[in-house]
Amino acid sequence: MDKGLDVVATEQKVLTEIAGKKFVGYIDLILRDKSDGKLIIQDYKSKSKFKSAKERNHYALQPFL
């Protein structure tokens, strides 16, 4: 791990509501930059093949949320 970053959390569960719809998600990795205190959120995507276009579109929306 970079000495300029601290791990804040891994697999952090997040409950939120957007436009009246409830969402549950997991943030893969949250880091804090030691130099300025800013948070860095990382979401890993490792799926290479999708069962359908609907499934692919679902995965494509996740980073935006």
CSV table of C-alpha atoms in Angstrom, one decimal:
chain,number,residue,atom,x,y,z
A,1,MET,CA,0.0,0.0,0.0
A,2,ASP,CA,1.2,3.5,-0.8
A,3,LYS,CA,2.6,5.2,2.3
A,4,GLY,CA,0.6,8.3,1.4
A,5,LEU,CA,-2.7,6.4,1.7
A,6,ASP,CA,-4.6,4.9,4.7
A,7,VAL,CA,-7.2,2.2,4.3
A,8,VAL,CA,-10.4,3.5,5.9
A,9,ALA,CA,-12.7,0.5,5.1
A,10,THR,CA,-13.1,-2.5,2.9
A,11,GLU,CA,-16.4,-4.0,1.8
A,12,GLN,CA,-18.3,-1.1,3.4
A,13,LYS,CA,-22.1,-1.6,3.3
A,14,VAL,CA,-23.9,1.6,2.1
A,15,LEU,CA,-27.7,2.2,2.4
A,16,THR,CA,-29.0,5.2,0.5
A,17,GLU,CA,-32.0,6.6,-1.3
A,18,ILE,CA,-31.9,8.3,-4.7
A,19,ALA,CA,-35.0,9.8,-6.3
A,20,GLY,CA,-37.2,7.8,-3.9
A,21,LYS,CA,-35.6,4.5,-4.6
A,22,LYS,CA,-33.7,2.6,-1.9
A,23,PHE,CA,-30.3,1.1,-2.7
A,24,VAL,CA,-28.0,-1.2,-0.9
A,25,GLY,CA,-24.4,-1.4,-2.1
A,26,TYR,CA,-20.9,-2.3,-1.0
A,27,ILE,CA,-17.9,-0.1,-1.5
A,28,ASP,CA,-14.9,-2.3,-2.2
A,29,LEU,CA,-12.2,0.0,-0.8
A,30,ILE,CA,-12.1,3.4,0.8
A,31,LEU,CA,-8.8,5.2,1.2
A,32,ARG,CA,-7.7,8.5,2.8
A,33,ASP,CA,-5.0,10.6,1.2
A,34,LYS,CA,-2.6,11.5,4.0
A,35,SER,CA,-1.5,14.7,2.3
A,36,ASP,CA,-5.0,16.4,2.0
A,37,GLY,CA,-7.4,14.1,3.9
A,38,LYS,CA,-9.5,13.5,0.8
A,39,LEU,CA,-11.3,10.1,0.4
A,40,ILE,CA,-10.7,7.8,-2.5
A,41,ILE,CA,-13.4,5.3,-3.3
A,42,GLN,CA,-12.6,2.2,-5.4
A,43,ASP,CA,-15.1,-0.2,-6.9
A,44,TYR,CA,-13.6,-3.3,-8.6
A,45,LYS,CA,-15.3,-4.8,-11.6
A,46,SER,CA,-14.1,-8.3,-12.5
A,47,LYS,CA,-16.9,-9.8,-14.5
A,48,SER,CA,-15.9,-10.5,-18.0
A,49,LYS,CA,-19.0,-12.1,-19.5
A,50,PHE,CA,-22.6,-11.2,-19.0
A,51,LYS,CA,-25.7,-13.5,-19.3
A,52,SER,CA,-27.7,-10.8,-21.1
A,53,ALA,CA,-27.7,-7.1,-22.2
A,54,LYS,CA,-29.9,-6.4,-19.2
A,55,GLU,CA,-27.3,-7.8,-16.8
A,56,ARG,CA,-24.5,-5.8,-18.6
A,57,ASN,CA,-26.5,-2.6,-18.3
A,58,HIS,CA,-27.1,-3.2,-14.6
A,59,TYR,CA,-23.4,-3.5,-14.0
A,60,ALA,CA,-22.7,-0.4,-16.1
A,61,LEU,CA,-24.9,1.7,-13.8
A,62,GLN,CA,-23.2,0.8,-10.6
A,63,PRO,CA,-20.2,3.2,-10.8
A,64,PHE,CA,-22.6,6.1,-11.4
A,65,LEU,CA,-24.6,5.3,-8.3
